[in-house]
Tab-separated table of C-alpha atoms in Angstrom:
chain	number	residue	atom	x	y	z
A	1128	UNK	CA	-0.116	0.212	-0.260
A	1129	UNK	CA	2.806	2.440	0.673
A	1130	UNK	CA	4.054	2.843	-2.921
A	1131	UNK	CA	3.997	6.033	-5.031
A	1132	UNK	CA	0.239	6.270	-5.543
A	1133	UNK	CA	-0.119	6.595	-1.477
A	1134	UNK	CA	2.198	9.398	-1.524
A	1135	UNK	CA	0.622	11.252	-4.589
A	1136	UNK	CA	-2.738	10.667	-3.056
A	1137	UNK	CA	-1.333	11.810	0.176
A	1138	UNK	CA	-0.294	15.244	-1.625
A	1139	UNK	CA	-3.987	15.489	-3.385
A	1140	UNK	CA	-5.476	15.267	0.137
A	1141	UNK	CA	-3.052	17.847	1.627
A	1142	UNK	CA	-4.128	20.404	-0.983
A	1143	UNK	CA	-7.727	19.604	0.044
A	1144	UNK	CA	-6.601	19.792	3.738
A	1145	UNK	CA	-5.023	23.080	2.885
A	1146	UNK	CA	-8.226	24.438	2.303
A	1147	UNK	CA	-10.055	22.778	4.993
A	1148	UNK	CA	-7.278	24.612	7.385
A	1149	UNK	CA	-7.835	28.365	5.461
A	1150	UNK	CA	-11.696	27.694	6.506
A	1151	UNK	CA	-11.110	26.821	9.624
A	1152	UNK	CA	-8.461	29.361	10.784
A	1153	UNK	CA	-10.495	32.549	8.649
A	1154	UNK	CA	-13.904	31.633	10.558
A	1155	UNK	CA	-12.187	31.219	13.833
A	1156	UNK	CA	-10.334	34.444	13.739
A	1157	UNK	CA	-13.351	36.406	12.380
A	1158	UNK	CA	-16.327	34.734	14.594
A	1159	UNK	CA	-14.514	34.834	18.080
A	1160	UNK	CA	-14.245	38.646	18.172
A	1161	UNK	CA	-17.714	38.750	16.161
A	1162	UNK	CA	-19.573	36.635	18.116
A	1163	UNK	CA	-18.749	38.588	21.449
A	1164	UNK	CA	-20.250	41.746	19.318
A	1165	UNK	CA	-23.638	39.603	19.010
A	1166	UNK	CA	-23.122	38.676	22.168
A	1167	UNK	CA	-23.344	42.217	23.807
A	1168	UNK	CA	-26.399	43.053	21.484
A	1169	UNK	CA	-28.324	40.273	22.823
A	1170	UNK	CA	-27.519	41.464	26.565
A	1171	UNK	CA	-28.744	45.044	25.378
A	1172	UNK	CA	-30.533	47.258	27.492
A	1173	UNK	CA	-31.987	48.632	24.175
A	1174	UNK	CA	-34.801	46.422	23.648
A	1175	UNK	CA	-35.161	46.538	19.623
A	1176	UNK	CA	-31.409	45.669	19.471
A	1177	UNK	CA	-31.847	42.994	22.066
A	1178	UNK	CA	-34.752	41.350	20.354
A	1179	UNK	CA	-33.319	41.639	16.719
A	1180	UNK	CA	-29.999	40.260	17.885
A	1181	UNK	CA	-32.049	37.290	19.501
A	1182	UNK	CA	-33.894	36.826	16.434
A	1183	UNK	CA	-30.921	37.083	14.092
A	1184	UNK	CA	-29.414	34.150	16.702
A	1185	UNK	CA	-32.416	32.149	16.618
A	1186	UNK	CA	-32.826	31.937	12.841
A	1187	UNK	CA	-28.839	30.786	12.734
A	1188	UNK	CA	-29.107	28.136	15.075
A	1189	UNK	CA	-32.335	27.111	13.460
A	1190	UNK	CA	-31.523	26.405	10.229
A	1191	UNK	CA	-29.004	23.965	9.171
A	1192	UNK	CA	-25.516	25.560	7.731
A	1193	UNK	CA	-25.224	23.517	4.576
A	1194	UNK	CA	-28.225	25.605	3.798
A	1195	UNK	CA	-26.894	28.771	5.105
A	1196	UNK	CA	-23.861	27.908	2.625
A	1197	UNK	CA	-26.467	27.465	-0.287
A	1198	UNK	CA	-28.262	30.658	0.729
A	1199	UNK	CA	-25.124	33.010	0.627
A	1200	UNK	CA	-23.810	31.645	-2.480
A	1201	UNK	CA	-26.653	31.399	-4.535
A	1202	UNK	CA	-29.264	33.907	-3.583
A	1203	UNK	CA	-27.312	37.238	-4.595
A	1204	UNK	CA	-27.045	35.781	-7.818
A	1205	UNK	CA	-31.078	34.707	-8.008
A	1206	UNK	CA	-32.135	37.754	-6.426
A	1207	UNK	CA	-29.989	40.680	-7.525
A	1208	UNK	CA	-28.566	39.515	-10.623
A	1209	UNK	CA	-24.984	39.500	-8.829
A	1210	UNK	CA	-23.656	35.923	-8.811
A	1211	UNK	CA	-20.487	35.066	-6.611
A	1212	UNK	CA	-17.849	34.292	-8.173
A	1213	UNK	CA	-15.665	33.179	-4.932
A	1214	UNK	CA	-17.112	30.246	-3.871
A	1215	UNK	CA	-14.430	29.878	-0.716
A	1216	UNK	CA	-15.670	33.628	-0.101
A	1217	UNK	CA	-19.178	33.053	0.212
A	1218	UNK	CA	-18.422	29.773	2.501
A	1219	UNK	CA	-16.383	31.917	4.636
A	1220	UNK	CA	-19.426	34.122	5.085
A	1221	UNK	CA	-21.928	31.503	5.717
A	1222	UNK	CA	-19.401	30.034	8.479
A	1223	UNK	CA	-18.378	33.418	10.186
A	1224	UNK	CA	-21.842	34.332	10.735
A	1225	UNK	CA	-23.215	31.025	12.100
A	1226	UNK	CA	-20.179	30.622	14.362
A	1227	UNK	CA	-20.543	34.065	15.764
A	1228	UNK	CA	-24.064	33.259	16.654
A	1229	UNK	CA	-22.820	30.228	18.416
A	1230	UNK	CA	-20.015	31.873	19.916
A	1231	UNK	CA	-22.246	34.665	21.096
A	1232	UNK	CA	-24.374	32.248	23.084
A	1233	UNK	CA	-21.545	30.345	24.848
A	1234	UNK	CA	-20.489	34.066	25.843
A	1235	UNK	CA	-23.417	35.069	27.243
A	1236	UNK	CA	-23.436	31.919	29.279
A	1237	UNK	CA	-20.220	33.044	30.452
A	1238	UNK	CA	-20.706	36.759	31.372
A	1239	UNK	CA	-24.245	36.074	33.040
A	1240	UNK	CA	-22.769	33.596	35.384
A	1241	UNK	CA	-20.103	35.991	37.019
A	1242	UNK	CA	-21.423	37.097	40.222
A	1243	UNK	CA	-22.912	40.718	40.604
A	1244	UNK	CA	-20.483	41.446	43.397
A	1245	UNK	CA	-17.316	41.259	41.307
A	1246	UNK	CA	-19.127	44.002	38.825
A	1247	UNK	CA	-20.164	46.104	42.121
A	1248	UNK	CA	-16.104	45.595	43.890
A	1249	UNK	CA	-15.200	47.573	40.784
A	1250	UNK	CA	-17.757	50.362	40.776
A	1251	UNK	CA	-17.094	51.108	44.525
A	1252	UNK	CA	-13.338	51.096	43.576
A	1253	UNK	CA	-14.146	53.677	40.910
A	1254	UNK	CA	-13.456	51.419	37.726
A	1255	UNK	CA	-15.312	52.522	34.593
A	1256	UNK	CA	-17.723	49.810	32.950
A	1257	UNK	CA	-15.117	49.198	30.180
A	1258	UNK	CA	-12.041	48.656	33.183
A	1259	UNK	CA	-14.805	46.352	35.014
A	1260	UNK	CA	-15.128	44.009	32.120
A	1261	UNK	CA	-11.867	44.091	30.502
A	1262	UNK	CA	-9.783	43.814	34.181
A	1263	UNK	CA	-11.956	42.000	36.266
A	1264	UNK	CA	-14.645	39.804	34.485
A	1265	UNK	CA	-13.228	39.192	31.281
A	1266	UNK	CA	-10.534	36.410	32.450
A	1267	UNK	CA	-12.762	34.708	34.591
A	1268	UNK	CA	-15.387	34.486	31.857
A	1269	UNK	CA	-12.677	32.826	29.106
A	1270	UNK	CA	-12.025	30.385	32.203
A	1271	UNK	CA	-15.552	29.254	32.570
A	1272	UNK	CA	-16.310	29.143	28.821
A	1273	UNK	CA	-13.285	27.045	27.903
A	1274	UNK	CA	-14.793	23.733	27.725
A	1275	UNK	CA	-17.914	24.763	25.622
A	1276	UNK	CA	-15.644	26.897	23.361
A	1277	UNK	CA	-13.460	23.784	22.532
A	1278	UNK	CA	-16.716	21.691	21.796
A	1279	UNK	CA	-17.452	24.412	19.085
A	1280	UNK	CA	-13.853	24.869	17.878
A	1281	UNK	CA	-14.160	20.724	17.370
A	1282	UNK	CA	-17.199	21.026	16.006
A	1283	UNK	CA	-15.982	23.799	13.210
A	1284	UNK	CA	-13.186	21.351	12.007
A	1285	UNK	CA	-15.874	18.925	11.068
A	1286	UNK	CA	-18.267	21.339	9.349
A	1287	UNK	CA	-15.687	22.250	7.166
A	1288	UNK	CA	-16.368	19.572	5.000
A	1289	UNK	CA	-19.859	21.178	4.443
A	1290	UNK	CA	-18.048	23.412	1.728
A	1291	UNK	CA	-18.430	20.649	-0.465
A	1292	UNK	CA	-21.895	21.413	-1.198
A	1293	UNK	CA	-21.429	24.144	-3.475
A	1294	UNK	CA	-17.857	22.621	-4.664
A	1295	UNK	CA	-15.423	24.084	-2.809
A	1296	UNK	CA	-11.978	21.916	-2.620
A	1297	UNK	CA	-12.015	20.648	1.109
A	1298	UNK	CA	-10.428	17.590	2.077
A	1299	UNK	CA	-13.825	15.494	1.415
A	1300	UNK	CA	-14.033	17.026	-1.683
A	1301	UNK	CA	-10.609	16.071	-2.626
A	1302	UNK	CA	-10.959	12.481	-1.601
A	1303	UNK	CA	-14.202	12.112	-3.740
A	1304	UNK	CA	-12.233	12.986	-7.074
A	1305	UNK	CA	-9.838	10.504	-6.090
A	1306	UNK	CA	-12.258	8.117	-5.655
A	1307	UNK	CA	-14.253	9.023	-8.799
A	1308	UNK	CA	-10.816	9.255	-10.954
A	1309	UNK	CA	-9.297	5.896	-9.465
A	1310	UNK	CA	-11.914	3.709	-8.128
A	1311	UNK	CA	-10.744	3.266	-4.860
A	1312	UNK	CA	-12.780	4.060	-1.643
A	1313	UNK	CA	-9.943	4.182	0.984
A	1314	UNK	CA	-8.956	7.744	0.414
A	1315	UNK	CA	-12.119	8.719	1.475
A	1316	UNK	CA	-12.423	6.927	4.594
A	1317	UNK	CA	-8.348	7.961	5.409
A	1318	UNK	CA	-9.741	11.502	5.304
A	1319	UNK	CA	-10.946	10.659	9.069
A	1320	UNK	CA	-7.091	10.493	10.168
A	1321	UNK	CA	-6.579	14.185	9.055
A	1322	UNK	CA	-9.647	15.387	11.335
A	1323	UNK	CA	-8.489	13.274	14.183
A	1324	UNK	CA	-4.987	14.293	14.187
A	1325	UNK	CA	-6.532	17.939	13.808
A	1326	UNK	CA	-8.702	17.499	16.759
A	1327	UNK	CA	-6.037	15.926	18.745
A	1328	UNK	CA	-3.901	19.091	18.806
A	1329	UNK	CA	-6.848	21.218	19.686
A	1330	UNK	CA	-7.729	18.957	22.255
A	1331	UNK	CA	-3.841	19.063	23.659
A	1332	UNK	CA	-4.075	23.218	23.135
A	1333	UNK	CA	-7.414	23.747	25.074
A	1334	UNK	CA	-6.084	21.503	27.741
A	1335	UNK	CA	-2.881	23.506	28.072
A	1336	UNK	CA	-4.838	26.668	27.975
A	1337	UNK	CA	-7.294	24.958	30.835
A	1338	UNK	CA	-4.154	24.572	32.685
A	1339	UNK	CA	-2.749	27.791	32.228
A	1340	UNK	CA	-5.891	29.269	34.167
A	1341	UNK	CA	-5.863	26.695	37.091
A	1342	UNK	CA	-4.058	29.071	39.148
A	1343	UNK	CA	-7.057	30.571	40.098
A	1344	UNK	CA	-10.514	29.577	41.326
A	1345	UNK	CA	-13.764	31.597	40.151
B	272	UNK	CA	-20.569	71.241	61.203
B	273	UNK	CA	-20.884	67.189	60.454
B	274	UNK	CA	-18.912	65.638	57.816
B	275	UNK	CA	-21.312	63.649	56.057
B	276	UNK	CA	-24.964	64.886	56.250
B	277	UNK	CA	-27.849	62.735	54.916
B	278	UNK	CA	-31.287	64.198	54.822
B	279	UNK	CA	-34.316	62.913	53.469
B	280	UNK	CA	-33.302	59.582	51.436
B	281	UNK	CA	-35.790	57.792	50.114
B	282	UNK	CA	-35.525	54.555	47.816
B	283	UNK	CA	-38.441	52.488	46.428
B	284	UNK	CA	-38.391	49.134	44.506
B	285	UNK	CA	-41.609	49.515	42.370
B	286	UNK	CA	-44.492	50.082	45.064
B	287	UNK	CA	-42.080	48.699	48.332
B	288	UNK	CA	-40.410	52.029	50.149
B	289	UNK	CA	-37.206	50.660	51.694
B	290	UNK	CA	-36.267	53.972	52.906
B	291	UNK	CA	-38.712	56.482	54.053
B	292	UNK	CA	-36.853	59.528	54.323
B	293	UNK	CA	-33.438	58.863	56.216
B	294	UNK	CA	-31.626	61.744	58.423
B	295	UNK	CA	-28.541	61.616	59.874
B	296	UNK	CA	-25.040	63.480	60.400
B	297	UNK	CA	-21.824	61.819	61.281
B	298	UNK	CA	-18.668	63.515	62.290
B	299	UNK	CA	-15.227	62.806	61.093
B	300	UNK	CA	-13.168	60.295	62.890
B	301	UNK	CA	-16.478	58.893	64.030
B	302	UNK	CA	-17.600	55.328	64.198
B	303	UNK	CA	-21.458	54.805	63.230
B	304	UNK	CA	-23.178	51.421	64.086
B	305	UNK	CA	-26.232	50.914	62.371
B	306	UNK	CA	-28.243	47.561	63.697
B	307	UNK	CA	-31.702	46.318	62.764
B	308	UNK	CA	-33.495	43.281	61.654
B	309	UNK	CA	-33.373	41.720	58.264
B	310	UNK	CA	-35.228	44.123	55.721
B	311	UNK	CA	-35.106	47.321	57.692
B	312	UNK	CA	-33.135	48.683	54.711
B	313	UNK	CA	-29.883	49.144	56.683
B	314	UNK	CA	-27.993	47.597	53.548
B	315	UNK	CA	-29.961	49.727	50.986
B	316	UNK	CA	-29.090	52.797	53.045
B	317	UNK	CA	-25.375	51.747	52.721
B	318	UNK	CA	-25.715	51.408	49.206
B	319	UNK	CA	-27.257	54.194	48.364
B	320	UNK	CA	-24.168	56.227	50.036
B	321	UNK	CA	-22.043	54.207	47.788
B	322	UNK	CA	-24.199	54.900	44.837
B	323	UNK	CA	-24.911	51.082	44.042
B	324	UNK	CA	-28.484	52.266	44.378
B	325	UNK	CA	-29.761	55.259	43.072
B	326	UNK	CA	-32.059	57.063	45.662
B	327	UNK	CA	-35.468	58.281	44.822
B	328	UNK	CA	-34.875	61.350	46.538
B	329	UNK	CA	-33.087	63.079	49.338
B	330	UNK	CA	-29.704	64.181	49.794
B	331	UNK	CA	-26.146	63.651	50.717
B	332	UNK	CA	-23.451	66.139	51.549
B	333	UNK	CA	-19.912	65.166	52.295
B	334	UNK	CA	-17.129	68.159	53.493
B	335	UNK	CA	-19.848	71.119	52.478
B	336	UNK	CA	-20.068	69.582	48.900
B	337	UNK	CA	-23.472	68.099	47.683
B	338	UNK	CA	-22.728	64.890	46.486
B	339	UNK	CA	-26.087	63.613	45.323
B	340	UNK	CA	-29.528	65.845	45.330
B	341	UNK	CA	-32.532	64.256	44.034
B	342	UNK	CA	-33.497	67.384	42.698
B	343	UNK	CA	-30.706	67.722	40.625
B	344	UNK	CA	-29.644	65.072	37.400
B	345	UNK	CA	-26.598	66.572	37.334
B	346	UNK	CA	-25.375	64.908	40.615
B	347	UNK	CA	-26.104	61.507	38.942
B	348	UNK	CA	-24.331	61.360	35.518
B	349	UNK	CA	-22.350	58.145	35.673
B	350	UNK	CA	-19.371	59.883	35.259
B	351	UNK	CA	-19.927	62.363	38.158
B	352	UNK	CA	-21.192	59.028	40.227
B	353	UNK	CA	-17.899	57.279	39.369
B	354	UNK	CA	-15.994	59.865	40.929
B	355	UNK	CA	-18.348	60.391	43.623
B	356	UNK	CA	-18.052	56.711	44.881
B	357	UNK	CA	-14.116	57.355	45.695
B	358	UNK	CA	-15.114	59.211	48.641
B	359	UNK	CA	-16.515	55.843	49.899
B	360	UNK	CA	-15.354	52.951	50.307
B	361	UNK	CA	-17.191	49.636	50.673
B	362	UNK	CA	-16.370	46.145	52.324
B	363	UNK	CA	-19.131	43.791	51.055
B	364	UNK	CA	-20.256	40.450	53.094
B	365	UNK	CA	-19.121	38.157	50.830
B	366	UNK	CA	-15.783	40.366	50.282
B	367	UNK	CA	-15.685	40.095	46.249
B	368	UNK	CA	-12.163	39.739	45.906
B	369	UNK	CA	-10.970	39.410	42.258
B	370	UNK	CA	-9.702	35.648	41.987
B	371	UNK	CA	-7.370	36.161	39.061
B	372	UNK	CA	-5.378	38.594	40.743
B	373	UNK	CA	-2.707	38.025	43.882
B	374	UNK	CA	-3.594	39.684	47.053
B	375	UNK	CA	-1.150	42.294	46.426
B	376	UNK	CA	-2.765	43.092	42.912
B	377	UNK	CA	-6.314	42.751	44.279
B	378	UNK	CA	-4.899	45.934	46.454
B	379	UNK	CA	-3.044	47.706	43.436
B	380	UNK	CA	-5.461	47.429	40.666
B	381	UNK	CA	-7.600	50.554	41.325
B	382	UNK	CA	-4.579	52.606	42.178
B	383	UNK	CA	-2.759	51.627	39.097
B	384	UNK	CA	-5.889	52.055	36.869
B	385	UNK	CA	-6.390	55.347	38.220
B	386	UNK	CA	-2.544	55.982	37.666
B	387	UNK	CA	-3.204	55.073	33.743
B	388	UNK	CA	-6.179	57.191	33.963
B	389	UNK	CA	-4.184	60.257	34.932
B	390	UNK	CA	-1.610	59.511	32.539
B	391	UNK	CA	-4.384	59.179	29.417
B	392	UNK	CA	-5.493	62.518	30.090
B	393	UNK	CA	-2.069	64.261	30.498
B	394	UNK	CA	-1.098	62.348	27.447
B	395	UNK	CA	2.095	60.731	29.041
B	396	UNK	CA	2.714	57.264	29.977
B	397	UNK	CA	1.916	55.623	33.192
B	398	UNK	CA	5.087	56.680	35.433
B	399	UNK	CA	6.590	53.537	36.856
B	400	UNK	CA	7.313	55.707	39.985
B	401	UNK	CA	3.534	56.101	40.771
B	402	UNK	CA	3.170	52.234	40.069
B	403	UNK	CA	5.809	50.954	42.338
B	404	UNK	CA	4.952	53.504	45.018
B	405	UNK	CA	1.388	51.818	44.700
B	406	UNK	CA	2.795	48.652	45.335
B	407	UNK	CA	5.011	50.120	48.298
B	408	UNK	CA	1.765	51.527	49.895
B	409	UNK	CA	0.012	48.380	49.221
B	410	UNK	CA	2.475	46.491	51.338
B	411	UNK	CA	2.484	48.772	54.016
B	412	UNK	CA	-1.504	48.700	54.288
B	413	UNK	CA	-1.490	44.472	54.079
B	414	UNK	CA	1.320	44.502	56.901
B	415	UNK	CA	-1.370	46.976	58.929
B	416	UNK	CA	-4.041	44.529	58.434
B	417	UNK	CA	-1.475	41.438	59.317
B	418	UNK	CA	-1.149	40.030	55.784
B	419	UNK	CA	2.380	40.758	54.436
B	420	UNK	CA	3.540	37.380	54.198
B	421	UNK	CA	0.128	36.849	51.793
B	422	UNK	CA	0.703	39.242	49.521
B	423	UNK	CA	1.955	37.020	46.728
B	424	UNK	CA	-1.014	34.420	47.589
B	425	UNK	CA	-4.238	34.218	45.568
B	426	UNK	CA	-7.347	34.745	47.211
B	427	UNK	CA	-8.780	31.043	47.091
B	428	UNK	CA	-5.802	30.017	48.901
B	429	UNK	CA	-6.951	32.373	52.120
B	430	UNK	CA	-9.564	31.850	54.836
B	431	UNK	CA	-12.622	33.663	54.945
B	432	UNK	CA	-11.182	36.273	57.790
B	433	UNK	CA	-7.893	36.664	55.864
B	434	UNK	CA	-9.720	37.115	52.421
B	435	UNK	CA	-11.872	40.243	54.136
B	436	UNK	CA	-8.805	41.469	55.843
B	437	UNK	CA	-7.601	41.860	52.000
B	438	UNK	CA	-10.880	43.333	51.077
B	439	UNK	CA	-10.593	45.857	53.868
B	440	UNK	CA	-7.077	46.687	52.711
B	441	UNK	CA	-8.106	46.799	48.920
B	442	UNK	CA	-10.679	49.189	50.250
B	443	UNK	CA	-8.386	51.619	52.478
B	444	UNK	CA	-5.569	52.304	49.533
B	445	UNK	CA	-8.040	54.478	47.919
B	446	UNK	CA	-8.192	56.711	51.038
B	447	UNK	CA	-11.679	56.995	51.053
B	448	UNK	CA	-13.322	59.523	53.521
B	449	UNK	CA	-15.562	57.015	54.996
B	450	UNK	CA	-15.456	53.606	54.804
B	451	UNK	CA	-18.542	51.449	54.646
B	452	UNK	CA	-19.103	47.741	55.966
B	453	UNK	CA	-21.900	45.687	54.699
B	454	UNK	CA	-21.914	43.268	57.674
B	455	UNK	CA	-18.192	42.325	57.282
B	456	UNK	CA	-18.649	39.333	59.484
B	457	UNK	CA	-21.737	37.714	58.666
B	458	UNK	CA	-20.322	35.526	56.209
B	459	UNK	CA	-17.677	34.061	58.490
B	460	UNK	CA	-17.054	31.462	60.821
B	461	UNK	CA	-17.438	32.204	63.840
B	462	UNK	CA	-13.848	31.733	65.115
B	463	UNK	CA	-12.668	34.035	62.203
B	464	UNK	CA	-14.472	37.192	63.175
B	465	UNK	CA	-12.474	38.115	65.567
B	466	UNK	CA	-9.821	38.885	63.250
B	467	UNK	CA	-11.829	41.283	61.215
B	468	UNK	CA	-13.165	42.927	64.131
B	469	UNK	CA	-9.620	43.208	65.647
B	470	UNK	CA	-8.423	45.351	62.081
B	471	UNK	CA	-11.591	47.538	62.512
B	472	UNK	CA	-10.807	48.315	66.066
B	473	UNK	CA	-7.887	49.280	64.667
B	474	UNK	CA	-8.951	51.488	62.287
B	475	UNK	CA	-10.730	53.356	64.875
B	476	UNK	CA	-7.857	53.849	67.179
B	477	UNK	CA	-6.276	55.419	63.645
B	478	UNK	CA	-9.736	57.578	63.707
B	479	UNK	CA	-10.999	56.319	60.328
B	480	UNK	CA	-14.567	57.492	60.007
B	481	UNK	CA	-16.679	54.150	59.234
B	482	UNK	CA	-20.305	53.120	58.850
B	483	UNK	CA	-20.855	49.574	59.796
B	484	UNK	CA	-24.154	47.901	59.068
B	485	UNK	CA	-23.442	45.020	61.848
B	486	UNK	CA	-25.167	42.033	63.604
B	487	UNK	CA	-22.358	42.020	66.316
B	488	UNK	CA	-23.875	43.758	69.394
B	489	UNK	CA	-20.879	43.849	70.981
B	490	UNK	CA	-18.901	45.748	68.247
B	491	UNK	CA	-21.737	48.097	67.701
B	492	UNK	CA	-21.746	48.809	71.835
B	493	UNK	CA	-18.040	48.950	72.239
B	494	UNK	CA	-16.671	50.522	69.526
B	495	UNK	CA	-19.053	52.909	68.049
B	496	UNK	CA	-19.842	56.287	68.601
B	497	UNK	CA	-22.815	56.519	67.681
B	498	UNK	CA	-25.544	53.624	66.702
B	499	UNK	CA	-28.558	53.728	64.726
B	500	UNK	CA	-31.544	51.529	65.067
B	501	UNK	CA	-33.150	51.063	62.021
B	502	UNK	CA	-36.641	49.279	61.277
B	503	UNK	CA	-38.996	49.406	58.473
B	504	UNK	CA	-37.040	51.734	56.599
B	505	UNK	CA	-36.879	54.551	59.086
B	506	UNK	CA	-34.470	55.536	61.760
B	507	UNK	CA	-36.236	54.453	64.764
B	508	UNK	CA	-33.783	55.301	67.817
B	509	UNK	CA	-30.265	56.676	67.288
B	510	UNK	CA	-28.030	57.542	69.670
B	511	UNK	CA	-24.614	56.825	71.773
B	512	UNK	CA	-24.331	53.008	72.325
B	513	UNK	CA	-25.206	53.331	75.801
B	514	UNK	CA	-28.440	55.095	74.936
B	515	UNK	CA	-29.853	52.948	72.128
B	516	UNK	CA	-28.660	49.950	74.194
B	517	UNK	CA	-29.221	50.316	77.766
B	518	UNK	CA	-31.829	52.804	77.853
B	519	UNK	CA	-34.033	52.712	74.503
B	520	UNK	CA	-36.578	55.050	74.326
B	521	UNK	CA	-38.824	53.047	71.902
B	522	UNK	CA	-40.772	50.014	72.307
B	523	UNK	CA	-39.370	48.396	68.726
B	524	UNK	CA	-35.544	49.292	70.167
B	525	UNK	CA	-36.106	47.573	73.697
B	526	UNK	CA	-37.825	44.254	71.673
B	527	UNK	CA	-34.653	44.218	69.357
B	528	UNK	CA	-31.988	45.147	71.876
B	529	UNK	CA	-33.132	42.236	74.474
B	530	UNK	CA	-33.730	39.465	72.215
B	531	UNK	CA	-30.257	39.995	70.665
B	532	UNK	CA	-29.134	39.882	74.242
B	533	UNK	CA	-30.602	36.709	75.103
B	534	UNK	CA	-28.800	35.137	72.116
C-alpha cells in the first residue's frame, strides 16, 4: 500500500486539507470577536437591539449550516443578478455568521455566570464599565467558557466538510475526486485520520489553556 | 459642621418603600453602627451612600459639597457618580475579591488604573514610579491588616477572615473619606470574626471614619461612637451606644435589644 500512489494521494488530500485549514482559521479568527459583538447585542438594555439580535441568533441556530452556505452563495445571483464568483468567500461568510451566533451564546452564558459582586466591587473602587469588563470579568469568563468553546471549535473542524456542497475543494471533496478518478474507496475513509489528528492537537491546546488558567479559582 | 449629612433619603423598589426618609449626620473620625433586623433597609442605605443604588429622593452632603441631590440630575450622571464613589469605600459581606489577582494585585489594581487614567488625560505614559509607590503603599496596608506574608497568594488560598482583611486593605488603598462595611463578619465562621473585628478596632484607633452595618452587638456597643437602629425603612432610634442599648426609648428598639442580648 505504501507505494508511490499512496504518497501522491496523500499530496492530493493535503491540497484539500489546506483549504480545510484555511476555512477553519479564517472562521475562527473572525467569528470569535464577532461573537462578542453579537453577545453584547443580545444582552443590550435597548430592547429593539436585543430582540433583533436574539431573532438573528434564533434564525442562524435554527437552520442547517449547509442551507446557509447555499443561500449565501446562490441568493445574490438569483435575487439581485449579482452571482458570487468566489465560492470559498461565500462559504467563509456563512461560516463566520453561523459561528458568531453560537459563540455569542457561549459568551453570554459565561458573562451572566459572573457574580454581581465582582461588578460592584469594581464600581466602588471607581472603575469604569470597560475597566470592569476587561480587567476583572473577562479572564473569569474565559476560564468558565473554555470547555464549551473547545466543543464548538472541534465541531468547526468537522463542519468545514460542508463546504463541498458548493464545490469548494476541501478535504472530503479532494478524497471524492480521487475515488471517482481511480475507483478506490480508501482515500475517503482515510480523511478521518486528518480530522482526528487535527482535533487531537486542538484538544491538547485547550487542555494547555485550561491548565494555564488553573492558577485561580472563580 | 458634620462631615457627612444625609437628609430625607428615600428609596423605592416599585411600590415597596425600602427607605422612607433617612436623616443623620456623622462627624470626622467617628464610627457609626447601623443595626436592625433583616429587611429594615440598613444595607440599602449603605448601598445608596456608595451609589450602588440610586436614591429616589433626598440629599447627601459630604465636607460641605453636595454629592447627591435627587432634584438635580447633574449629580447623577455616570461619570460624576464614579468620581463621587471614591469618597466612600465599601467592604462587602461576601468579600468579592478578584480571584485572578494576587492579594497584592487586588490592593493595587484600582490605584494603578487611576494612574493610567491620569496618564491618559495628561497624554503621558503611566509613571513607573507611581506604580512602584502603589506597590509599596499596598504592602504597608497589608502589613497593617497583618497579611504582608500573603501578598503573593491568591484569594482561594486564604481563609474567609483573611479574605475579608484583604478586602479592607483594598478599600483603604484608595483613601476614602468614609469606609463602609456591609455585615463584614456575617459570612465568616465564628472563630474567624475576631481577626476582622480587631482590624476594624485598629482603624478606629487611627480615627478612620466608618459606617458599619452589623449584627455584632458587642462591636456596636463597644466600638462605635454612635448607633442607629433601623426598622421598617426608618431610623427608629439613634444615639450613643449606651443610650440605644442601655436606655432605649422606643418599644421596637427595646424588643430588638432584648432579643439580641438573649442570643
